[in-house]
Amino acid sequence: MTALLWPGDDRAGDLLSDPAVLLAMAVVEEAWLDALVELRVAPETARAPRLSALVTDDDVDAVVATVAAGAEDTGNPVVPLVKLLRDRLGDPHPEAARWLHLGLTSQDVLDTALVFCLRDAFDHLAEELAAQVEALVGLARWHRGTPMTGRTLSQHAVPITFGLKAATWLTAVLDAADLAGRLRWPVQIGGAAGTLAAAVELAGHAGAGDPVATALELVRLAASSLGLDAVPPWHTARAPFTRAADALVTCTDAYGRIANDVLVLARPEIGELREPAETSEGRRRGGSSTMPQKANPVLATLLRRAALAAPALAAQLHLAAAEAVDERSPGSWHAEWSALQLLGRRTVVAASQATELLSGLHVEVGRMRATLDADAGGLLAERRSLAPLFPRDQGIRDDQGPGADPVTYLGATDTLVDAALERAAAYVKGRS
Amino acid sequence: MTALLWPGDDRAGDLLSDPAVLLAMAVVEEAWLDALVELRVAPETARAPRLSALVTDDDVDAVVATVAAGAEDTGNPVVPLVKLLRDRLGDPHPEAARWLHLGLTSQDVLDTALVFCLRDAFDHLAEELAAQVEALVGLARWHRGTPMTGRTLSQHAVPITFGLKAATWLTAVLDAADLAGRLRWPVQIGGAAGTLAAAVELAGHAGAGDPVATALELVRLAASSLGLDAVPPWHTARAPFTRAADALVTCTDAYGRIANDVLVLARPEIGELREPAETSEGRRRGGSSTMPQKANPVLATLLRRAALAAPALAAQLHLAAAEAVDERSPGSWHAEWSALQLLGRRTVVAASQATELLSGLHVEVGRMRATLDADAGGLLAERRSLAPLFPRDQGIRDDQGPGADPVTYLGATDTLVDAALERAAAYVKGRS
Amino acid sequence: MTALLWPGDDRAGDLLSDPAVLLAMAVVEEAWLDALVELRVAPETARAPRLSALVTDDDVDAVVATVAAGAEDTGNPVVPLVKLLRDRLGDPHPEAARWLHLGLTSQDVLDTALVFCLRDAFDHLAEELAAQVEALVGLARWHRGTPMTGRTLSQHAVPITFGLKAATWLTAVLDAADLAGRLRWPVQIGGAAGTLAAAVELAGHAGAGDPVATALELVRLAASSLGLDAVPPWHTARAPFTRAADALVTCTDAYGRIANDVLVLARPEIGELREPAETSEGRRRGGSSTMPQKANPVLATLLRRAALAAPALAAQLHLAAAEAVDERSPGSWHAEWSALQLLGRRTVVAASQATELLSGLHVEVGRMRATLDADAGGLLAERRSLAPLFPRDQGIRDDQGPGADPVTYLGATDTLVDAALERAAAYVKGRS
Amino acid sequence: MTALLWPGDDRAGDLLSDPAVLLAMAVVEEAWLDALVELRVAPETARAPRLSALVTDDDVDAVVATVAAGAEDTGNPVVPLVKLLRDRLGDPHPEAARWLHLGLTSQDVLDTALVFCLRDAFDHLAEELAAQVEALVGLARWHRGTPMTGRTLSQHAVPITFGLKAATWLTAVLDAADLAGRLRWPVQIGGAAGTLAAAVELAGHAGAGDPVATALELVRLAASSLGLDAVPPWHTARAPFTRAADALVTCTDAYGRIANDVLVLARPEIGELREPAETSEGRRRGGSSTMPQKANPVLATLLRRAALAAPALAAQLHLAAAEAVDERSPGSWHAEWSALQLLGRRTVVAASQATELLSGLHVEVGRMRATLDADAGGLLAERRSLAPLFPRDQGIRDDQGPGADPVTYLGATDTLVDAALERAAAYVKGRS
């Protein structure tokens, strides 16, 4: 899977890649077939080798191409994949080939595979979020005493510390981590129209005393072997996907917010922040194709890109949810897959870039101080405006006058940094 | 506030209306001024009458017009409102006029006012969601034995019951109620750049032993009197708004999903559902301007409209969050206000319409049965396709043949309905 | 119509306001009724006074409220408006009341009214665009010799002139004006399902020789009196609306692009541009509620807001077009109205703000020059990198060295400015 | 390039694929280098073999992977591509390697390559649109006398013909073709900050009499060899991309609109339309993974999917245009590439599917007639409601009564079909 036009895409590795989704579909079929055999709905002879092993690393790209090419006739990739798996089970395992997929519908397999891949992506995201929290806790602590100019509506306002700015970034990251941490990962197993009718039918044929109970036990068993929650079908109640999408975009919101500050503060006229100049492998970053002096803030640029694109993708999932109809939906369901894949991969890429940016961020303490001092008068204008309220304070105090140090007007900055750090500590504790 | 082009808008009453937001801003200023006096930061002479009472029902529209017209010069409505309130406090309360708004910034007032109004909207939504759950529980229970045709990708699939369809709708509504129920409502109080510097300064002037502690106590006191949570400033960490928006759009997702089924099943050729023909006041609904025979499914039409429009509004909030910059943002903050207002009001309108639709929905049991019987062969095709797996069952069983009743192939439908009802029961219990 | 949460909204005056849309609906009904009488389809006794005069300036707000409240029962405001107009025609004009709206369907009236109002909005926009072109031509000409730092990816690149920057802004504005200038304004008259059946029926009853020809003549006559094009019905072929929306968002794209430059270059550390400090009425602009020193770039802030919100609104129109179904659509049609109104008004507001911003923009020539000089070495790095290609040029030339003036490296700047000015001249000529 | 999750993607072949974009970038570099040599700015020794031939069909995938992996360090794929091309020019062509890319900036190369690929996509689209027009003209002509039920707001309205419905689809397709036909394809050549400074510098070094004129001649020459228009740089004036995006989404709007009708009318209870049952290669289409009786409307399903996803992608381009800043933009530029690629490819896929759907559509004339007859009374209700207006017509005429044929109430249907056919004829003529 190349992504020439989304630089950094390789950071996501195989997460939610086409091969990963295809293998996850095979894993889902396998979990279901195993459950059928385990509960003696299917005969022992239907026990199959690991289905996902039928597709090897060597040929997964070819299989993806074959399945992708065959997907249009039925509208989704499950039918051609099942055909291919049956062919490969072939002669040695005719019963497994026969029983494969029985009781499931295409949407069961694809939805569950996407959940499976999303969970992997979120597991990865959780590590990145933790690393970001760690980096931000470090910045907030280290720079709690680093004064800088507070800016509002693009203009100088009152003094802050860089520690406070880092604490605000931290708040946004913790908000995203909160949402991500609450997601549940359900299987989707309902059969043709969400009634489990085929599974019940199979259980009945097989002589189960209570075929319905057996069908539900099949779902539980398959879910358990996939590490997912057993829940009733949600073919047209799509909150599991919209919640995941909302959590993903809340991550990129946080990264975009950070990137915007870096893009502003790394402007040469401001110069208060600087991106890490080299990649972790030691390559120079941010060069230009023509201008040798350039050191473009590439990570912030690519983070901003992701943040600008993510909201529309999450909205796509909501639109698909809103347009669901019947027992399974034509078109709106199909619009979800690629949106989830793109949103998931891009968020993982952005998370990795954000971690790198935060871990290597250069804070130009001297420039911050210099900007602050140069505009001390302006930054204390609010303070001076309050003086007339207090006739008993005779005139403007020393710390309000033209020569006053803006650092004396930091308000509750320290305590607010502490509050963010406490929340981060609770988050870290909650993870361990 | 008229909304000629959003029929049904009046269902939202004053929730998040311009006057409501304006009055909420006054309430926020009041809570803060009270806190200043209460903690002796401001003198007793600054105690004001109820600020929100300075704007009466009679003149609120005029005040809104004045403030709206004056909002452009500073870019937001807080500055002209503060001016107007100071003028009205006028001679009798010069100290109150003087102390009004001190320590706050415009964004504190507007953000908190929007939170305040959103909470009201969600309180209202909670009632609607509960009513919808009740209606859906009723439909799911009553129709657990009402068989109908399951449809997937627009074609007949296998039999379901209308009870199961109602249970799926219920799942979507409970998912939305879940999200809505977890929202927290924070104040936004941080002063010019989120440092509480002015509040600390005022507390110091007033002789507070620990001015920072006093400033934080001011926040707590104001939050408490507003019934909101005291949290650190979130001027540029906008998850409180994006989470609310995500919850709102998850509601309209559920309503859209229901509306689409009604629009399909109320088509004359299908005729399995029918909207309530009259409004609660007994007016005929769904008439046409020219065709006397028409009974258009108006509620479902308007619900679908809301569901098509909501995802982009929620995405707007995410985009604004992602584009935050500095200590307070130019443009992205300003893009939030109207999006929240529109999304909030429209969701309340849709919720009310959904409740009415669900409470008065006509279920044409006979038509459902007739469609099912007419296509019994097709609906049992899946079942027949499973027969060859079981050589010990000699041939096709009676319940699979051409004359078989589709009702015998309902799978785990009943148990799945029970699962949804149990979840609904837990939700109802959790509310009481 | 207040718009507390969209500061500047009053700049749009009545364009696309609720009263304007309502009056336009009355005007459409009037044009049709006049045509019916004119072509003797309706009797002379059906000739009505000016329908739009039945709603006066005094009571239009009340009428809007009444019609808005009555719109839900049928799902659109046309039915209650027709009822109200019939009541008001009342006793003196019973035949007019009877013939009113005959042959039309609700969508005919509302779509045509929206086209009518959109055309007014675009007429207004055209004036603003012309004023912007004029201001930009002035800036491009005046500052063709004002060198400044070119910035790419937020970092210094090579020198440009402010004239060139203005020429680029001009290009974006001319692109928008191009699109806006090509729009056509069609009536929507098709009757219940776009067949003009009722109109043909009425013409037949009235004794027309060729009732179909008469019906089409009715459309032409009504269109002509409204100043709109007579075209076949487009109830479910929505390009007339999506094209208008695309033109509107192309305007806000241009304004957003300009606003972003102003927001960057007006930062105190850069200080190369400054917004007009006072409104046209002489009020100070950009003040803060707490910080007396502040002069926030309010116009750029509000322009950026509009530019961030517009793309989703235009997308809403495309989504509605894509979701059209049957002969007239449930829900997707209804989602268009408010989106068009908001997008249209907001673009007019933004256009007016953009004109004011551009007309009063302060260009800090000295700051531009100072920034340029301070980084002369960097800005000439590209030039120096080219030197080794030319061994016959011995070493680095004077104009490339550390003391070289960046102004010597302006490339084709002047000629490119000329190209933009020529295009502007052609545009101006095309308008006159 | 696999696209497991966008079934049908292979219909787009190489259009806008990663390899196609990469090769187009090489073609752009080649055109520029050729121009440099041609105008003697670069020495004859810099003449290179066909650069695009340096990447062969065999290794293009590997090159894409290499370039994609190297793109993050500088934020775009141009820098690693230039490096790779220089390496491959290597020893035999050291001067070509040296001169490669001189005078250009990354954005010049990538933007122009995207324009180049977009033009190819639109060339392909033009053929599909023409085929769709042909198919629709056929349907409109053939079925001008095929009466069917007109449906509005999901309910029966008045009679139409299927020819009229096809004419309305045709209108939407012609509207899209109109927009597509007006697009212009400009090069993007401006150098580092849009001043052509490096090109002018090179021309000067090379002894050009008027280096600026020579630089502009370089642009013209390169543009001409690429078959693109020579225009001033549009690095931050992005209408060329937004207009293309708007045209693309107007295509998918038309296809979505058609698909929705097919999805409704192919429902078994309605059965008035049916998708082609087999692919052009004779494979059965629309099968289910479990239900043997199913024939899902796969083409309409996949068209609807595309139509639901396209508006957000076009909005992405507008957002990027609106967020442009400086002389070249961080993040917003980067967000365009993938959006254009996805929108372009998906529209081509949808166009191909739409052509196939329209060319093979089964029109169930008998079912249409049967539905019409079954509801003759309802479909004539409007007509009956007009009767009382004409006292001289004694009572309800025969053609209005319960036994009347709805076909007598088709209004101007035929003439409206003619109007659409005339427009189609003009379009066809304009193409030849």
Short mmCIF file of N, CA and C in Angstrom, two decimals, chain A residues 160-206:
data_model
loop_
_atom_site.label_atom_id
_atom_site.label_comp_id
_atom_site.label_asym_id
_atom_site.label_seq_id
_atom_site.Cartn_x
_atom_site.Cartn_y
_atom_site.Cartn_z
N ILE A 160 2.14 34.69 30.06
CA ILE A 160 1.86 33.32 30.51
C ILE A 160 3.22 32.65 30.74
N THR A 161 3.21 31.37 31.01
CA THR A 161 4.46 30.61 30.96
C THR A 161 4.33 29.57 29.84
N PHE A 162 5.47 29.15 29.35
CA PHE A 162 5.37 28.08 28.37
C PHE A 162 4.84 26.81 29.03
N GLY A 163 5.11 26.68 30.33
CA GLY A 163 4.54 25.56 31.07
C GLY A 163 3.02 25.53 30.99
N LEU A 164 2.42 26.70 31.07
CA LEU A 164 0.95 26.76 30.99
C LEU A 164 0.48 26.38 29.59
N LYS A 165 1.20 26.85 28.58
CA LYS A 165 0.82 26.49 27.21
C LYS A 165 0.91 24.98 27.04
N ALA A 166 1.99 24.40 27.54
CA ALA A 166 2.13 22.95 27.45
C ALA A 166 1.00 22.25 28.21
N ALA A 167 0.60 22.84 29.32
CA ALA A 167 -0.49 22.25 30.11
C ALA A 167 -1.80 22.29 29.33
N THR A 168 -2.00 23.33 28.56
CA THR A 168 -3.22 23.41 27.74
C THR A 168 -3.18 22.37 26.62
N TRP A 169 -2.03 22.22 26.01
CA TRP A 169 -1.88 21.15 25.01
C TRP A 169 -2.18 19.80 25.66
N LEU A 170 -1.63 19.64 26.86
CA LEU A 170 -1.83 18.40 27.62
C LEU A 170 -3.32 18.15 27.86
N THR A 171 -4.02 19.20 28.21
CA THR A 171 -5.47 19.05 28.44
C THR A 171 -6.16 18.49 27.19
N ALA A 172 -5.81 19.04 26.04
CA ALA A 172 -6.43 18.56 24.80
C ALA A 172 -6.08 17.10 24.53
N VAL A 173 -4.83 16.73 24.81
CA VAL A 173 -4.42 15.34 24.59
C VAL A 173 -5.12 14.41 25.59
N LEU A 174 -5.24 14.85 26.83
CA LEU A 174 -5.94 14.01 27.83
C LEU A 174 -7.41 13.87 27.48
N ASP A 175 -8.01 14.92 26.97
CA ASP A 175 -9.42 14.82 26.55
C ASP A 175 -9.57 13.75 25.47
N ALA A 176 -8.63 13.73 24.54
CA ALA A 176 -8.68 12.72 23.48
C ALA A 176 -8.43 11.33 24.05
N ALA A 177 -7.48 11.23 24.96
CA ALA A 177 -7.16 9.93 25.56
C ALA A 177 -8.36 9.39 26.34
N ASP A 178 -9.05 10.28 26.99
CA ASP A 178 -10.28 9.92 27.71
C ASP A 178 -11.28 9.22 26.80
N LEU A 179 -11.57 9.86 25.70
CA LEU A 179 -12.53 9.30 24.75
C LEU A 179 -12.03 7.97 24.22
N ALA A 180 -10.75 7.94 23.82
CA ALA A 180 -10.20 6.73 23.25
C ALA A 180 -10.25 5.60 24.26
N GLY A 181 -10.02 5.94 25.51
CA GLY A 181 -9.96 4.92 26.55
C GLY A 181 -11.30 4.28 26.87
N ARG A 182 -12.37 4.93 26.48
CA ARG A 182 -13.70 4.40 26.83
C ARG A 182 -14.33 3.58 25.74
N LEU A 183 -13.67 3.45 24.64
CA LEU A 183 -14.28 2.71 23.53
C LEU A 183 -14.39 1.23 23.86
N ARG A 184 -15.43 0.61 23.39
CA ARG A 184 -15.61 -0.84 23.48
C ARG A 184 -15.54 -1.41 22.07
N TRP A 185 -15.14 -2.64 21.98
CA TRP A 185 -14.93 -3.26 20.66
C TRP A 185 -15.83 -4.46 20.48
N PRO A 186 -16.96 -4.26 19.86
CA PRO A 186 -17.95 -5.33 19.73
C PRO A 186 -17.78 -6.14 18.45
N VAL A 187 -18.10 -7.44 18.50
CA VAL A 187 -18.25 -8.17 17.25
C VAL A 187 -19.54 -7.74 16.59
N GLN A 188 -19.59 -8.02 15.33
CA GLN A 188 -20.84 -7.86 14.57
C GLN A 188 -21.17 -9.25 14.04
N ILE A 189 -22.11 -9.94 14.68
CA ILE A 189 -22.53 -11.23 14.15
C ILE A 189 -24.04 -11.31 14.24
N GLY A 190 -24.69 -11.26 13.11
CA GLY A 190 -26.15 -11.30 13.11
C GLY A 190 -26.73 -12.12 11.98
N GLY A 191 -25.88 -12.49 11.04
CA GLY A 191 -26.43 -13.20 9.88
C GLY A 191 -27.19 -12.27 8.97
N ALA A 192 -27.83 -12.86 7.97
CA ALA A 192 -28.40 -12.12 6.84
C ALA A 192 -29.13 -10.83 7.23
N ALA A 193 -30.04 -10.91 8.20
CA ALA A 193 -30.78 -9.70 8.56
C ALA A 193 -30.75 -9.45 10.06
N GLY A 194 -29.70 -9.95 10.70
CA GLY A 194 -29.54 -9.66 12.13
C GLY A 194 -30.35 -10.54 13.05
N THR A 195 -30.85 -11.67 12.54
CA THR A 195 -31.68 -12.54 13.39
C THR A 195 -30.94 -13.80 13.82
N LEU A 196 -29.75 -14.00 13.31
CA LEU A 196 -28.99 -15.23 13.57
C LEU A 196 -29.76 -16.47 13.10
N ALA A 197 -30.63 -16.28 12.12
CA ALA A 197 -31.51 -17.38 11.72
C ALA A 197 -30.70 -18.57 11.19
N ALA A 198 -29.69 -18.32 10.38
CA ALA A 198 -28.94 -19.43 9.83
C ALA A 198 -28.18 -20.16 10.93
N ALA A 199 -27.62 -19.40 11.87
CA ALA A 199 -26.90 -20.05 12.97
C ALA A 199 -27.85 -20.92 13.79
N VAL A 200 -29.03 -20.39 14.05
CA VAL A 200 -30.02 -21.17 14.80
C VAL A 200 -30.41 -22.41 14.01
N GLU A 201 -30.61 -22.22 12.71
CA GLU A 201 -30.97 -23.35 11.86
C GLU A 201 -29.90 -24.44 11.90
N LEU A 202 -28.66 -24.00 11.80
CA LEU A 202 -27.56 -24.97 11.82
C LEU A 202 -27.51 -25.70 13.16
N ALA A 203 -27.69 -24.93 14.23
CA ALA A 203 -27.66 -25.55 15.56
C ALA A 203 -28.78 -26.56 15.70
N GLY A 204 -29.94 -26.23 15.16
CA GLY A 204 -31.08 -27.15 15.22
C GLY A 204 -30.79 -28.43 14.45
N HIS A 205 -30.33 -28.26 13.23
CA HIS A 205 -29.97 -29.43 12.43
C HIS A 205 -28.99 -30.32 13.19
N ALA A 206 -28.07 -29.67 13.89
CA ALA A 206 -27.01 -30.43 14.56
C ALA A 206 -27.51 -31.06 15.84
#
